[in-house]
Short mmCIF file of C-alpha atoms in Angstrom, two decimals:
data_model
loop_
_atom_site.label_atom_id
_atom_site.label_comp_id
_atom_site.label_asym_id
_atom_site.label_seq_id
_atom_site.Cartn_x
_atom_site.Cartn_y
_atom_site.Cartn_z
CA MET A 133 136.66 122.48 113.43
CA SER A 134 136.25 123.98 109.95
CA ASP A 135 132.87 125.03 108.56
CA ARG A 136 134.00 123.86 105.13
CA ALA A 137 131.52 121.59 103.34
CA LEU A 138 132.86 118.10 102.77
CA SER A 139 131.85 115.44 100.31
CA ASP A 140 130.80 111.93 101.12
CA PRO A 141 133.78 109.65 101.71
CA ILE A 142 135.24 108.01 98.61
CA THR A 143 137.10 104.74 98.20
CA MET A 144 140.21 104.64 96.06
CA ARG A 145 142.86 102.05 95.26
CA LEU A 146 146.40 103.35 94.92
CA PRO A 147 149.69 101.79 93.99
CA VAL A 148 151.51 100.85 97.18
CA ASP A 149 154.45 103.15 96.40
CA VAL A 150 152.13 106.16 96.05
CA LEU A 151 150.32 105.40 99.30
CA THR A 152 153.66 104.92 101.05
CA GLU A 153 154.78 108.39 99.97
CA ILE A 154 151.46 109.94 100.99
CA GLU A 155 151.71 108.35 104.43
CA GLU A 156 155.31 109.49 104.81
CA ILE A 157 154.43 113.06 103.86
CA ALA A 158 151.46 113.01 106.24
CA ALA A 159 153.65 111.77 109.10
CA ILE A 160 156.44 114.27 108.44
CA SER A 161 154.04 117.21 108.18
CA ASN A 162 151.90 116.00 111.10
CA ARG A 163 148.83 115.99 108.84
CA SER A 164 146.27 113.41 107.81
CA ARG A 165 146.41 111.35 104.62
CA SER A 166 143.25 113.17 103.54
CA TRP A 167 145.03 116.51 103.88
CA VAL A 168 147.86 115.27 101.64
CA PHE A 169 145.38 113.88 99.09
CA VAL A 170 143.47 117.16 98.94
CA ARG A 171 146.68 119.18 98.50
CA ALA A 172 147.86 116.86 95.72
CA LEU A 173 144.50 116.94 93.95
CA LYS A 174 144.30 120.73 94.19
CA ALA A 175 147.76 121.01 92.64
CA TYR A 176 146.69 118.70 89.81
CA LEU A 177 143.43 120.59 89.25
CA ALA A 178 145.27 123.92 89.18
CA SER A 179 147.60 122.77 86.41
CA GLU A 180 146.79 119.79 84.20
CA GLY A 181 143.17 119.61 85.26
CA ARG A 182 142.61 123.30 84.47
CA GLU A 183 144.21 122.81 81.05
CA ILE A 184 141.86 119.90 80.26
CA ILE A 185 138.84 122.01 81.22
CA GLU A 186 140.04 125.00 79.17
CA LEU A 187 140.71 122.87 76.09
CA ALA A 188 137.24 121.32 76.35
CA GLN A 189 135.71 124.80 76.60
CA ALA A 190 137.70 125.99 73.59
CA LYS A 191 136.44 123.02 71.57
CA ARG A 192 132.85 123.81 72.59
CA ASP A 193 133.41 127.44 71.55
CA LEU A 194 134.77 126.37 68.17
CA ASP A 195 131.87 123.98 67.65
CA ALA A 196 129.52 126.88 68.44
CA GLY A 197 131.19 129.05 65.78
CA LYS A 198 132.95 131.34 68.26
CA GLY A 199 136.39 130.87 66.74
CA THR A 200 138.47 132.95 64.33
CA GLU A 201 139.83 131.52 61.09
CA LEU A 202 143.60 131.00 61.14
CA ASP A 203 143.99 132.89 57.83
CA ALA A 204 142.35 135.96 59.38
CA ILE A 205 144.74 135.83 62.34
CA ILE A 206 147.75 135.44 60.04
CA ASP A 207 146.59 138.42 57.93
CA GLU A 208 146.20 140.52 61.10
CA VAL A 209 149.65 139.54 62.40
CA GLU A 210 151.23 140.31 59.01
CA ALA A 211 149.53 143.72 58.94
CA ILE A 212 150.83 144.50 62.43
CA ALA A 213 154.33 143.36 61.47
CA LYS A 214 154.31 145.50 58.33
CA GLY A 215 153.13 148.51 60.34
CA ALA A 216 155.88 147.97 62.90
CA ALA A 217 158.51 147.69 60.17
CA ALA A 218 157.44 150.97 58.53
#
């Protein structure tokens, strides 16, 4: 048995078609439904979920004055481009 810490059980309602696919994947891979759920959630968290968190952090940073004005970035890019063209 794994020493991994587990949460309390949760209850969730799913569309029947989603649950059917989860059960089919679990049966084919000889795994539990929980295993399939965790894998699916980890994949979501690694992509779209991570993006949501990063965008929220960026907004907090901007609200805290940690951003750079777009005009300053454009000026810097133009200066680099002019230097590269010379």
